[in-house]
Short mmCIF file of C-alpha atoms in Angstrom, two decimals:
data_model
loop_
_atom_site.label_atom_id
_atom_site.label_comp_id
_atom_site.label_asym_id
_atom_site.label_seq_id
_atom_site.Cartn_x
_atom_site.Cartn_y
_atom_site.Cartn_z
CA UNK A 280 134.81 56.26 -20.15
CA UNK A 281 133.60 52.53 -21.13
CA UNK A 282 132.09 52.97 -24.30
CA UNK A 283 130.25 50.65 -26.28
CA UNK A 284 129.07 51.11 -29.55
CA UNK A 285 126.18 48.50 -31.23
CA UNK A 286 127.37 48.38 -34.96
CA UNK A 287 130.67 49.71 -34.61
CA UNK A 288 131.89 48.42 -38.20
CA UNK A 289 128.85 50.61 -39.72
CA UNK A 290 129.00 53.67 -42.38
CA UNK A 291 128.23 55.81 -38.79
CA UNK A 292 128.98 53.65 -35.90
CA UNK A 293 133.22 53.12 -37.39
CA UNK A 294 133.72 56.68 -37.09
CA UNK A 295 132.30 57.50 -33.70
CA UNK A 296 133.86 54.47 -32.26
CA UNK A 297 137.10 55.62 -33.78
CA UNK A 298 136.34 59.89 -32.82
CA UNK A 299 135.82 57.95 -28.96
CA UNK A 300 139.28 56.10 -29.32
CA UNK A 301 140.86 59.34 -30.06
CA UNK A 302 139.56 60.71 -27.24
CA UNK A 303 141.14 58.11 -24.74
CA UNK A 304 137.76 56.02 -24.23
CA UNK A 305 137.77 52.16 -24.17
CA UNK A 306 135.56 51.58 -26.74
CA UNK A 307 133.52 48.38 -27.34
CA UNK A 308 131.96 47.66 -30.82
CA UNK A 309 130.05 45.19 -32.36
CA UNK A 310 130.50 43.36 -35.46
CA UNK A 311 128.63 40.34 -37.36
CA UNK A 312 131.79 38.05 -38.19
CA UNK A 313 135.06 37.57 -37.01
CA UNK A 314 137.10 38.86 -40.40
CA UNK A 315 135.36 42.18 -40.41
CA UNK A 316 135.94 42.65 -36.59
CA UNK A 317 139.77 41.77 -37.35
CA UNK A 318 139.54 44.50 -40.72
CA UNK A 319 137.84 46.75 -39.02
CA UNK A 320 137.81 47.07 -35.32
CA UNK A 321 140.86 45.14 -34.20
CA UNK A 322 143.56 47.16 -35.83
CA UNK A 323 141.66 50.52 -34.42
CA UNK A 324 142.19 49.99 -30.82
CA UNK A 325 138.09 49.13 -30.78
CA UNK A 326 137.41 45.61 -28.92
CA UNK A 327 135.36 43.69 -30.85
CA UNK A 328 132.61 41.61 -29.83
CA UNK A 329 131.67 39.35 -32.52
CA UNK A 330 127.38 38.80 -32.21
CA UNK A 331 124.02 38.87 -33.56
CA UNK A 332 122.93 41.35 -31.41
CA UNK A 333 119.43 40.60 -32.45
CA UNK A 334 119.84 36.51 -31.84
CA UNK A 335 119.25 35.70 -28.10
CA UNK A 336 122.73 34.09 -27.40
CA UNK A 337 123.95 37.33 -28.78
CA UNK A 338 121.40 39.83 -26.51
CA UNK A 339 122.71 37.88 -23.72
CA UNK A 340 126.61 38.73 -25.15
CA UNK A 341 127.05 41.99 -25.50
CA UNK A 342 124.38 42.78 -22.98
CA UNK A 343 126.34 41.88 -20.12
CA UNK A 344 129.44 43.40 -21.61
CA UNK A 345 126.86 46.92 -22.10
CA UNK A 346 125.47 46.92 -18.52
CA UNK A 347 129.12 47.37 -17.35
CA UNK A 348 129.51 50.65 -19.35
CA UNK A 349 129.09 54.62 -19.01
CA UNK A 350 127.66 55.01 -22.54
CA UNK A 351 126.01 52.52 -25.04
CA UNK A 352 125.40 54.06 -28.51
CA UNK A 353 122.82 52.40 -30.86
CA UNK A 354 124.36 52.93 -34.23
CA UNK A 355 122.75 49.81 -35.99
CA UNK A 356 120.48 49.97 -39.36
CA UNK A 357 117.20 51.22 -38.96
CA UNK A 358 114.96 48.72 -38.96
CA UNK A 359 111.71 49.70 -37.75
CA UNK A 360 110.44 50.43 -34.18
CA UNK A 361 110.37 47.12 -32.81
CA UNK A 362 114.18 45.68 -32.68
CA UNK A 363 115.26 49.02 -31.82
CA UNK A 364 113.21 48.75 -28.52
CA UNK A 365 113.99 45.52 -27.92
CA UNK A 366 117.54 46.24 -28.03
CA UNK A 367 117.17 49.13 -25.79
CA UNK A 368 115.52 47.02 -23.33
CA UNK A 369 117.47 44.20 -23.79
CA UNK A 370 120.35 46.94 -22.36
CA UNK A 371 118.18 47.65 -19.41
CA UNK A 372 117.50 44.09 -18.46
CA UNK A 373 121.17 43.44 -17.60
CA UNK A 374 121.52 46.90 -16.15
CA UNK A 375 121.87 46.10 -12.51
CA UNK A 376 123.40 48.94 -10.44
CA UNK A 377 123.34 49.87 -6.72
CA UNK A 378 121.26 52.46 -5.57
CA UNK A 379 122.63 56.39 -5.97
CA UNK A 380 125.51 55.12 -8.69
CA UNK A 381 125.76 57.25 -11.61
CA UNK A 382 123.36 56.55 -14.64
CA UNK A 383 124.73 55.61 -17.76
CA UNK A 384 123.54 57.37 -21.17
CA UNK A 385 122.21 56.12 -23.91
CA UNK A 386 122.23 57.36 -27.30
CA UNK A 387 119.75 56.09 -30.50
CA UNK A 388 120.23 56.70 -34.18
CA UNK A 389 117.50 58.58 -35.45
CA UNK A 390 116.75 60.57 -38.71
CA UNK A 391 115.91 63.86 -39.81
CA UNK A 392 113.31 63.25 -42.12
CA UNK A 393 110.55 62.68 -39.26
CA UNK A 394 111.56 65.88 -39.17
CA UNK A 395 110.64 67.25 -42.90
CA UNK A 396 108.09 70.34 -43.80
CA UNK A 397 108.47 70.29 -47.31
CA UNK A 398 110.24 73.35 -48.65
CA UNK A 399 109.57 76.86 -48.52
CA UNK A 400 108.43 79.89 -46.24
CA UNK A 401 109.62 80.37 -42.90
CA UNK A 402 107.12 78.39 -40.90
CA UNK A 403 108.40 75.33 -42.71
CA UNK A 404 111.91 75.73 -41.26
CA UNK A 405 112.57 73.71 -37.65
CA UNK A 406 114.98 72.48 -35.08
CA UNK A 407 115.12 70.38 -32.39
CA UNK A 408 112.41 71.72 -30.38
CA UNK A 409 110.20 71.26 -33.09
CA UNK A 410 107.61 68.40 -32.98
CA UNK A 411 107.61 65.37 -35.53
CA UNK A 412 105.59 65.12 -38.65
CA UNK A 413 103.36 62.77 -40.87
CA UNK A 414 104.96 64.36 -44.06
CA UNK A 415 107.34 60.98 -44.15
CA UNK A 416 105.33 57.67 -44.08
CA UNK A 417 108.72 55.23 -44.13
CA UNK A 418 109.55 57.22 -40.54
CA UNK A 419 107.10 57.29 -38.81
CA UNK A 420 107.66 54.49 -36.36
CA UNK A 421 110.87 56.76 -35.31
CA UNK A 422 108.96 58.15 -32.45
CA UNK A 423 107.98 54.79 -31.23
CA UNK A 424 111.43 54.17 -30.16
CA UNK A 425 113.08 57.96 -29.40
CA UNK A 426 109.66 58.67 -26.76
CA UNK A 427 111.27 55.50 -24.63
CA UNK A 428 114.82 56.39 -24.86
CA UNK A 429 113.99 59.87 -23.97
CA UNK A 430 111.68 59.12 -21.28
CA UNK A 431 113.11 56.44 -19.43
CA UNK A 432 114.33 56.95 -15.85
CA UNK A 433 117.49 53.90 -15.60
CA UNK A 434 119.27 55.90 -17.94
CA UNK A 435 120.42 59.77 -19.43
CA UNK A 436 118.32 58.96 -22.51
CA UNK A 437 119.47 61.39 -25.96
CA UNK A 438 118.45 61.07 -29.62
CA UNK A 439 120.71 62.09 -32.42
CA UNK A 440 118.49 62.71 -35.63
CA UNK A 441 121.33 62.18 -38.49
CA UNK A 442 120.62 64.22 -41.58
CA UNK A 443 121.95 62.82 -45.38
CA UNK A 444 125.64 61.17 -44.32
CA UNK A 445 128.33 61.32 -46.71
CA UNK A 446 132.01 61.04 -46.71
CA UNK A 447 134.40 57.89 -46.99
CA UNK A 448 131.66 54.87 -49.08
CA UNK A 449 129.33 57.35 -49.67
CA UNK A 450 126.21 55.97 -47.84
CA UNK A 451 122.99 56.99 -49.14
CA UNK A 452 125.02 59.41 -51.60
CA UNK A 453 126.86 56.41 -52.74
CA UNK A 454 123.74 54.04 -53.48
CA UNK A 455 121.43 56.21 -55.03
CA UNK A 456 123.69 58.95 -57.06
CA UNK A 457 127.80 57.41 -56.64
CA UNK A 458 127.04 53.72 -58.07
CA UNK A 459 124.87 54.71 -60.78
CA UNK A 460 127.57 57.73 -61.97
CA UNK A 461 130.07 54.76 -61.99
CA UNK A 462 128.37 52.47 -63.77
CA UNK A 463 127.32 54.86 -66.48
CA UNK A 464 130.55 56.31 -67.15
CA UNK A 465 132.26 53.03 -67.89
CA UNK A 466 128.95 52.79 -70.90
CA UNK A 467 128.57 54.37 -74.20
CA UNK A 468 126.78 57.05 -73.77
CA UNK A 469 127.80 58.05 -69.91
CA UNK A 470 124.70 59.23 -68.88
CA UNK A 471 123.03 57.60 -65.26
CA UNK A 472 119.42 57.61 -63.75
CA UNK A 473 118.97 58.50 -59.91
CA UNK A 474 115.63 59.98 -58.21
CA UNK A 475 115.59 64.09 -58.00
CA UNK A 476 113.47 66.71 -58.24
CA UNK A 477 113.78 70.28 -59.37
CA UNK A 478 113.27 71.43 -56.09
CA UNK A 479 114.64 69.07 -53.84
CA UNK A 480 117.26 70.37 -51.28
CA UNK A 481 118.70 67.83 -48.68
CA UNK A 482 120.17 68.21 -45.27
CA UNK A 483 123.80 66.29 -45.11
CA UNK A 484 126.36 66.16 -41.94
CA UNK A 485 129.71 64.45 -42.82
CA UNK A 486 130.03 61.02 -41.05
CA UNK A 487 133.70 62.15 -39.12
CA UNK A 488 131.33 65.32 -38.27
CA UNK A 489 128.96 63.46 -36.67
CA UNK A 490 130.87 61.33 -34.51
CA UNK A 491 131.80 64.27 -32.79
CA UNK A 492 128.70 65.36 -32.49
CA UNK A 493 128.27 61.60 -30.45
CA UNK A 494 131.57 62.15 -28.65
CA UNK A 495 130.43 65.50 -27.18
CA UNK A 496 127.05 64.67 -26.19
CA UNK A 497 128.18 61.39 -24.87
CA UNK A 498 130.97 63.02 -22.67
CA UNK A 499 128.16 65.01 -21.38
CA UNK A 500 125.83 62.34 -20.74
CA UNK A 501 124.09 64.00 -17.82
CA UNK A 502 123.51 67.54 -18.81
CA UNK A 503 122.33 66.10 -22.40
CA UNK A 504 119.96 63.55 -20.96
CA UNK A 505 115.89 64.03 -23.02
CA UNK A 506 117.58 66.27 -25.59
CA UNK A 507 117.13 65.25 -29.26
CA UNK A 508 120.01 66.73 -31.34
CA UNK A 509 120.22 67.22 -35.38
CA UNK A 510 123.56 65.80 -36.76
CA UNK A 511 123.37 68.42 -39.66
CA UNK A 512 125.07 71.66 -41.35
CA UNK A 513 123.91 74.75 -40.90
CA UNK A 514 122.36 74.31 -44.47
CA UNK A 515 120.94 72.79 -47.34
CA UNK A 516 122.17 71.72 -50.66
CA UNK A 517 119.70 71.73 -53.46
CA UNK A 518 120.02 68.01 -54.93
CA UNK A 519 120.58 68.87 -58.30
CA UNK A 520 123.35 71.21 -57.52
CA UNK A 521 125.32 67.86 -55.59
CA UNK A 522 124.43 65.46 -58.95
CA UNK A 523 125.91 68.46 -61.60
CA UNK A 524 129.03 68.01 -59.19
CA UNK A 525 128.85 64.24 -59.90
CA UNK A 526 128.88 65.11 -63.49
CA UNK A 527 132.17 67.05 -63.03
CA UNK A 528 133.94 64.82 -61.70
CA UNK A 529 133.20 61.08 -62.74
CA UNK A 530 133.28 61.99 -66.16
CA UNK A 531 129.54 61.32 -66.94
CA UNK A 532 127.75 63.62 -69.65
CA UNK A 533 124.83 64.34 -67.47
CA UNK A 534 122.04 62.12 -65.51
CA UNK A 535 118.23 61.47 -66.22
CA UNK A 536 115.20 61.22 -63.92
CA UNK A 537 114.52 57.85 -62.55
CA UNK A 538 110.76 57.88 -61.15
CA UNK A 539 110.75 56.66 -56.71
CA UNK A 540 109.62 53.71 -56.25
CA UNK A 541 107.86 53.45 -52.46
CA UNK A 542 108.18 55.76 -49.58
CA UNK A 543 111.81 55.46 -48.79
CA UNK A 544 112.67 56.58 -51.73
CA UNK A 545 109.91 59.52 -51.67
CA UNK A 546 112.08 60.45 -48.57
CA UNK A 547 114.99 60.84 -50.34
CA UNK A 548 113.34 62.85 -52.56
CA UNK A 549 111.70 65.03 -49.86
CA UNK A 550 112.75 68.78 -48.88
CA UNK A 551 114.20 68.62 -45.38
CA UNK A 552 114.88 72.27 -44.24
CA UNK A 553 116.42 71.82 -40.24
CA UNK A 554 118.65 74.40 -38.45
CA UNK A 555 120.82 72.36 -35.23
CA UNK A 556 121.59 74.82 -32.49
CA UNK A 557 121.17 72.41 -29.07
CA UNK A 558 124.69 71.05 -30.72
CA UNK A 559 126.65 73.83 -30.94
CA UNK A 560 124.59 75.49 -27.39
CA UNK A 561 125.32 72.79 -25.02
CA UNK A 562 128.66 71.09 -26.15
CA UNK A 563 130.22 74.03 -28.96
CA UNK A 564 129.86 71.31 -31.62
CA UNK A 565 130.36 72.63 -34.81
CA UNK A 566 130.80 70.90 -38.31
CA UNK A 567 134.01 71.12 -40.15
CA UNK A 568 134.12 69.09 -43.07
CA UNK A 569 133.31 70.88 -46.54
CA UNK A 570 129.94 70.53 -48.49
CA UNK A 571 129.17 67.90 -50.74
CA UNK A 572 128.97 69.96 -53.44
CA UNK A 573 132.66 71.69 -52.52
CA UNK A 574 134.29 69.16 -51.73
CA UNK A 575 132.61 66.45 -54.63
CA UNK A 576 136.46 66.23 -55.90
CA UNK A 577 137.48 64.48 -52.28
CA UNK A 578 134.21 62.37 -51.89
CA UNK A 579 134.05 60.67 -54.97
CA UNK A 580 137.64 59.92 -54.82
CA UNK A 581 137.20 58.69 -51.82
CA UNK A 582 134.16 56.64 -52.39
CA UNK A 583 136.45 55.08 -55.60
CA UNK A 584 139.24 54.35 -53.33
CA UNK A 585 136.87 52.35 -50.91
CA UNK A 586 135.28 50.50 -53.70
CA UNK A 587 138.57 49.44 -54.81
CA UNK A 588 139.23 48.00 -51.42
CA UNK A 589 135.94 45.96 -50.94
CA UNK A 590 137.05 44.07 -54.24
CA UNK A 591 140.26 43.01 -52.18
#
C-alpha cells in the first residue's frame, strides 16, 4: 500500500510511519521543516512532504499526493474540530477516482477522554460501542470530526481513540510529570509539583503499541470501516502509583499537588475506565509493552536520552 501520514514527525505519527515502513509499505509523511524531515523521515525510509499542512499552498501540495495513496492517517496535534474537518475535506476535494475503484482508507486520530465516565461502579466502564459523554468540556468537539469521517461514502472511515500515550520522549507523561521531576531533581528540596487526584486512574498505551493498531486497522480498511477503536491497554493505572514510580527513578524525594488550570488539565486528572475489544476481535491486536509503573526505569531512561538529543 501507499500510506500518507499527516503529522509524521510527531509523537504518534512517527512510530506509526515506522510501523508501516517495517511492514513493507510505501510511506509518505509530512513535516513543517526541511531540517526535521531530513533528521526524522528520510533516514527512516519515509518519503518527506515538507508543507504547512493548513496553508492554502500546503493543502494543494499534500492533497495531490494523498489522493493517490491507499491510506491517509491524520495524526496531527488536536487543535479543535475545524482544522480537523478542513483537513479531511481537503483530502476529499483532491480525491478523484474512476467509478468502481477501491476506496481509500482514512483514519482520524481522536482521544479517549470523550468516553470518560468517572470512577467506580460496573456501569462506569465502557468500550468502543458506548456513546460519548459530556464529562470533559475540553474534548466536546471530537464527535464533530469523528462523525463525518465515519459516515463518508467516499472513504473507508475509521477512528482510533488514543489513551494517555507513553514511551520515548514522554508526551503528556513527559510534560505533566517527567519535566517537573527532572527540574526538581536538580534542586535541594527535590520535590516536584504535578497535577493529580488521589483516586485518579488513567488508561494508557505505549506509542509503539498504538502504531501497531494503526497498521493492523489500515491493512484491513474495508473490514474495519465505520468503526471506532480504542488504543489502550487492557488495564488502568493509579496516577499516584505512576508518580511514586517516578520518585523512585528520578532521585526526587516526593511530589506535591498542583491545582489544575482549565478544562484540559481537569481532563488529565479525570479517571477513564475503558476496555478495548474491537482491536483484538477484528485484527488480533494486543499491546505488548510493559505498563508505566512496571517499565518506569526504561521509560525514564528513554525520556532522558531524548532530552539530550533535543539539545544537540
